[in-house]
C-alpha positions as a printed Julia matrix, in Angstrom:
317×3 Matrix{Float64}:
   2.93  -44.91  22.73
  -0.48  -44.25  21.22
  -0.49  -42.91  17.68
  -2.54  -39.84  16.79
  -4.9   -42.1   14.81
  -5.43  -44.34  17.84
  -6.28  -41.3   19.95
  -8.77  -40.13  17.31
 -10.32  -43.6   17.18
 -10.72  -43.59  20.97
 -12.42  -40.19  20.89
 -14.71  -41.41  18.07
 -15.8   -44.35  20.24
 -16.79  -41.86  22.95
 -18.97  -39.84  20.59
 -20.77  -42.99  19.44
 -21.63  -44.11  22.99
 -22.86  -40.93  24.74
 -19.7   -40.74  26.84
 -17.18  -38.04  27.63
 -13.8   -37.7   29.27
 -13.62  -35.06  31.96
 -10.41  -33.44  33.15
 -10.71  -32.92  36.91
  -8.84  -30.11  38.65
  -8.88  -28.0   41.79
  -8.95  -24.23  42.1
  -8.52  -23.86  45.87
 -10.88  -23.07  48.73
 -14.43  -21.82  48.35
 -15.96  -21.11  51.78
 -13.35  -23.37  53.36
 -13.87  -26.34  50.99
 -11.74  -27.48  48.1
 -14.14  -28.5   45.34
 -13.5   -30.5   42.18
 -14.1   -28.85  38.82
 -14.12  -30.33  35.34
 -13.7   -29.47  31.66
 -14.37  -31.78  28.73
 -11.05  -33.24  27.54
 -12.07  -32.36  23.98
 -11.4   -28.71  24.9
  -7.92  -29.32  26.32
  -4.95  -28.93  23.99
  -2.25  -29.46  26.59
  -1.5   -29.3   30.33
   1.66  -27.49  31.43
   3.42  -26.46  34.62
   3.1   -22.74  35.25
   5.03  -20.67  32.7
   6.48  -17.16  32.8
   3.6   -14.71  32.35
   3.99  -11.2   30.95
   1.55   -8.68  32.39
  -0.24   -6.54  29.79
  -1.27   -2.98  30.54
  -5.03   -2.51  30.53
  -5.87   -6.21  30.69
  -9.39   -7.07  31.9
  -9.75   -8.2   35.52
  -8.74  -11.85  36.03
  -6.53  -11.83  32.92
  -3.06  -12.31  34.38
  -1.26  -11.42  31.15
   0.05  -13.49  28.28
   2.33  -16.49  27.86
   4.5   -17.34  24.85
   4.06  -21.04  24.0
   6.35  -21.99  21.13
   5.73  -18.72  19.35
   2.01  -18.48  20.07
   1.03  -15.72  22.48
  -1.97  -16.7   24.61
  -3.97  -14.85  27.26
  -3.81  -16.42  30.73
  -6.99  -16.35  32.82
  -6.93  -16.69  36.62
  -9.66  -19.33  36.91
  -9.78  -19.44  40.74
 -10.34  -15.68  40.84
 -13.12  -15.93  38.25
 -14.96  -18.58  40.27
 -14.36  -17.07  43.7
 -11.81  -19.63  44.93
  -8.54  -19.03  46.75
  -5.65  -21.39  45.87
  -4.03  -23.12  48.83
  -0.67  -23.69  47.15
  -0.72  -21.12  44.37
  -1.39  -21.26  40.64
   0.72  -24.21  39.56
  -0.78  -25.48  36.3
  -1.83  -24.04  32.93
  -4.68  -25.66  31.02
  -4.34  -24.66  27.37
  -7.79  -24.86  25.79
  -9.2   -24.55  22.3
 -12.63  -23.03  22.24
 -14.7   -21.57  19.42
 -11.72  -20.86  17.15
  -9.69  -19.35  19.98
  -6.89  -20.64  22.2
  -6.27  -19.49  25.76
  -4.71  -20.74  28.99
  -6.44  -21.12  32.34
  -4.33  -21.0   35.5
  -5.43  -23.59  38.1
  -4.05  -24.92  41.36
  -3.81  -28.66  40.61
  -4.91  -31.31  38.13
  -6.43  -34.43  39.69
  -7.38  -36.97  37.03
  -9.12  -37.74  33.75
 -12.31  -39.77  34.15
 -14.56  -41.37  31.57
 -18.28  -40.88  32.21
 -21.6   -41.47  30.59
 -23.39  -38.2   29.85
 -26.28  -39.62  31.91
 -24.04  -39.14  34.96
 -23.95  -35.41  34.2
 -26.91  -33.43  35.53
 -27.95  -29.92  34.58
 -27.0   -27.35  37.22
 -27.26  -24.04  35.41
 -28.28  -22.05  38.5
 -25.68  -23.53  40.84
 -22.64  -21.87  42.4
 -19.75  -20.01  40.78
 -21.92  -17.17  39.54
 -23.79  -19.15  36.89
 -20.54  -20.44  35.37
 -21.37  -24.07  36.19
 -23.64  -25.77  33.66
 -23.72  -29.24  35.16
 -22.72  -31.53  38.01
 -20.94  -34.8   37.24
 -21.57  -37.79  39.49
 -18.13  -39.37  39.25
 -18.93  -42.81  40.69
 -22.35  -43.57  39.23
 -25.96  -42.73  40.02
 -25.55  -42.73  43.81
 -22.15  -41.05  43.83
 -21.3   -38.65  46.62
 -18.16  -37.57  44.74
 -19.19  -34.68  42.52
 -17.46  -32.34  40.11
 -18.71  -28.99  38.84
 -18.47  -28.79  35.04
 -17.54  -25.24  34.08
 -19.19  -23.34  31.25
 -16.12  -22.1   29.39
 -18.37  -20.14  27.05
 -19.79  -18.03  29.85
 -16.43  -17.61  31.58
 -14.72  -16.24  28.48
 -17.52  -13.8   27.79
 -17.51  -12.61  31.4
 -13.74  -12.18  31.49
 -13.33  -10.78  27.98
 -16.67   -9.17  27.09
 -17.55   -7.4   23.89
 -16.54  -10.2   21.53
 -19.64  -10.45  19.39
 -22.05  -10.08  22.31
 -24.38   -7.86  20.33
 -26.13   -9.31  17.28
 -26.78   -6.93  14.39
 -30.03   -8.12  12.78
 -29.14   -6.35   9.54
 -25.98   -8.46   9.24
 -28.05  -11.66   9.22
 -29.92  -10.75   6.04
 -33.58  -11.03   5.17
 -36.04  -13.19   7.07
 -36.02  -16.88   6.18
 -39.31  -18.39   5.03
 -40.11  -21.89   6.26
 -43.22  -24.01   5.96
 -46.1   -22.49   7.99
 -46.59  -24.33  11.26
 -42.99  -25.49  11.5
 -40.27  -24.29  13.87
 -36.6   -24.76  14.7
 -35.97  -27.2   17.57
 -32.81  -25.98  19.35
 -30.81  -27.46  22.23
 -27.98  -25.9   24.25
 -27.12  -26.2   27.93
 -25.48  -22.78  28.21
 -27.73  -19.87  29.17
 -25.6   -17.33  27.32
 -25.56  -19.52  24.2
 -29.33  -19.99  24.3
 -29.82  -16.24  24.63
 -27.64  -15.52  21.6
 -29.22  -18.29  19.54
 -32.68  -16.96  20.37
 -31.64  -13.44  19.32
 -30.3   -14.77  16.02
 -33.38  -16.88  15.25
 -35.69  -13.99  16.08
 -33.66  -11.68  13.82
 -34.08  -14.2   10.99
 -37.82  -14.46  11.62
 -37.58  -18.15  12.57
 -39.95  -19.55  15.21
 -38.24  -21.92  17.62
 -38.57  -24.3   20.55
 -35.6   -24.14  22.95
 -34.32  -27.07  25.03
 -31.51  -27.29  27.6
 -30.27  -30.84  26.92
 -30.11  -33.37  24.12
 -32.47  -35.66  26.03
 -35.01  -32.86  26.41
 -34.8   -32.21  22.66
 -35.18  -35.94  21.85
 -38.2   -36.24  24.14
 -39.69  -33.09  22.65
 -39.17  -34.39  19.11
 -40.94  -37.66  19.89
 -43.83  -35.81  21.54
 -44.16  -33.54  18.5
 -44.17  -36.56  16.19
 -46.9   -38.26  18.22
 -49.05  -35.11  18.28
 -48.59  -34.6   14.53
 -49.56  -38.2   13.84
 -52.73  -37.71  15.85
 -53.59  -34.82  13.51
 -52.9   -36.91  10.41
 -49.6   -35.12   9.78
 -45.89  -35.94  10.12
 -43.13  -34.42  12.22
 -41.91  -32.63   9.07
 -45.08  -30.52   9.29
 -43.93  -29.3   12.7
 -40.09  -29.27  12.77
 -38.11  -27.56  10.02
 -34.63  -28.13  11.48
 -32.8   -29.26  14.62
 -30.0   -27.01  15.91
 -27.91  -28.64  18.62
 -24.87  -28.09  20.78
 -22.53  -31.05  21.35
 -21.72  -30.91  25.08
 -24.94  -31.3   27.06
 -25.99  -33.12  30.23
 -27.86  -36.44  29.98
 -27.48  -36.77  26.2
 -24.86  -35.1   24.02
 -25.4   -33.65  20.56
 -23.59  -36.53  18.84
 -26.07  -39.02  20.32
 -29.07  -36.78  19.61
 -28.0   -36.41  15.96
 -27.41  -40.13  15.57
 -30.83  -40.94  17.06
 -32.5   -38.51  14.66
 -30.73  -39.77  11.55
 -31.31  -43.44  12.4
 -35.06  -42.99  12.97
 -37.16  -43.16   9.77
 -39.6   -40.6   11.2
 -36.91  -37.95  11.64
 -34.12  -38.77   9.17
 -35.23  -36.11   6.67
 -35.03  -33.3    9.26
 -31.85  -31.23   8.7
 -29.53  -31.21  11.74
 -27.06  -28.36  12.26
 -24.47  -28.8   15.0
 -23.38  -25.56  16.67
 -20.49  -26.08  19.04
 -17.43  -24.61  20.69
 -15.64  -27.92  20.06
 -13.67  -26.94  16.98
 -10.97  -28.7   15.0
 -10.79  -31.26  12.21
 -11.24  -34.28  14.51
 -14.5   -32.98  15.94
 -15.73  -32.03  12.48
 -15.03  -35.6   11.35
 -17.12  -36.89  14.25
 -19.94  -34.54  13.19
 -19.91  -35.98   9.67
 -19.82  -39.53  11.04
 -23.1   -39.12  12.93
 -24.85  -37.72   9.86
 -25.26  -34.03  10.66
 -26.14  -31.81   7.71
 -23.89  -28.94   8.79
 -21.43  -27.87  11.47
 -20.76  -24.32  12.57
 -18.38  -23.14  15.29
 -19.62  -20.89  18.09
 -20.29  -18.03  18.09
 -20.43  -15.87  15.01
 -24.04  -14.96  14.33
 -23.43  -14.46  10.61
 -21.88  -17.93  10.27
 -24.77  -19.54  12.11
 -27.28  -17.67   9.94
 -25.51  -18.82   6.77
 -25.46  -22.46   7.95
 -29.17  -22.35   8.8
 -30.08  -20.79   5.45
 -28.13  -23.46   3.58
 -29.62  -26.33   5.59
 -33.17  -25.0    5.23
 -32.78  -24.26   1.53
 -30.07  -26.66   0.27
 -30.87  -26.03  -3.4
 -29.87  -22.38  -3.15
């Protein structure tokens, strides 16, 4: 049996090679078809057969109730109902997930497999089906694969199902505007529309100009273009980019790989990198340190993000 350390080592190898493991599952029929869905294995704490669920008065729609797992009471979300699917055989499995300092269970019809993919096999699909809750499409068998899986945006799903949890940013709570070198901006990358919207609100409240990207590859390409343009003006990239703020899970290139590329390139190594992710826990934080990030902050508490940005931009304070 694998030891915990062996499992951690395996996950570390994934983060150093732009790969991910995707848990594949089915939710039932959508317009007569049974589609595959996926969630990054990093988010999964455990997979269980359906447990006894206690209904809670006044629960939001699609929250089935709560389940008691070894003394921890967790909300159970009807994932097929959220995505507009109808289970063929019922809700048979619970996916217990850890996300942004919270733990919850998603009810699904069936679990299919765990597959290891390169992030380059994952394509952005923000405007696809499931009401905007799909951020990307995974090509499971390579570049020409006809077998596809929809990667769900857990961030958006939780905020749709359980709204009001920090959705509104209070500019006063973020403190005074942050002064950075004139002509510089924050380069930010996140594949989730709702995350980008909240990040933009926070940066604007702090008076920080920014450039927003949807993937790590887009941010890396943008950074190289900025460096080339700055060089043509007799300047360096540090005259244009004050800090890079990146998510971890992104199509084409993840935040681990983006951070490693930045820190291993002499042109960019001095740029502070703050990782902002829903992948919480000590193992993921260890991975963040291993790739050289200057700070890590869990999604999404605007005050925490503001504090991390202030510290990274002004480390002497």
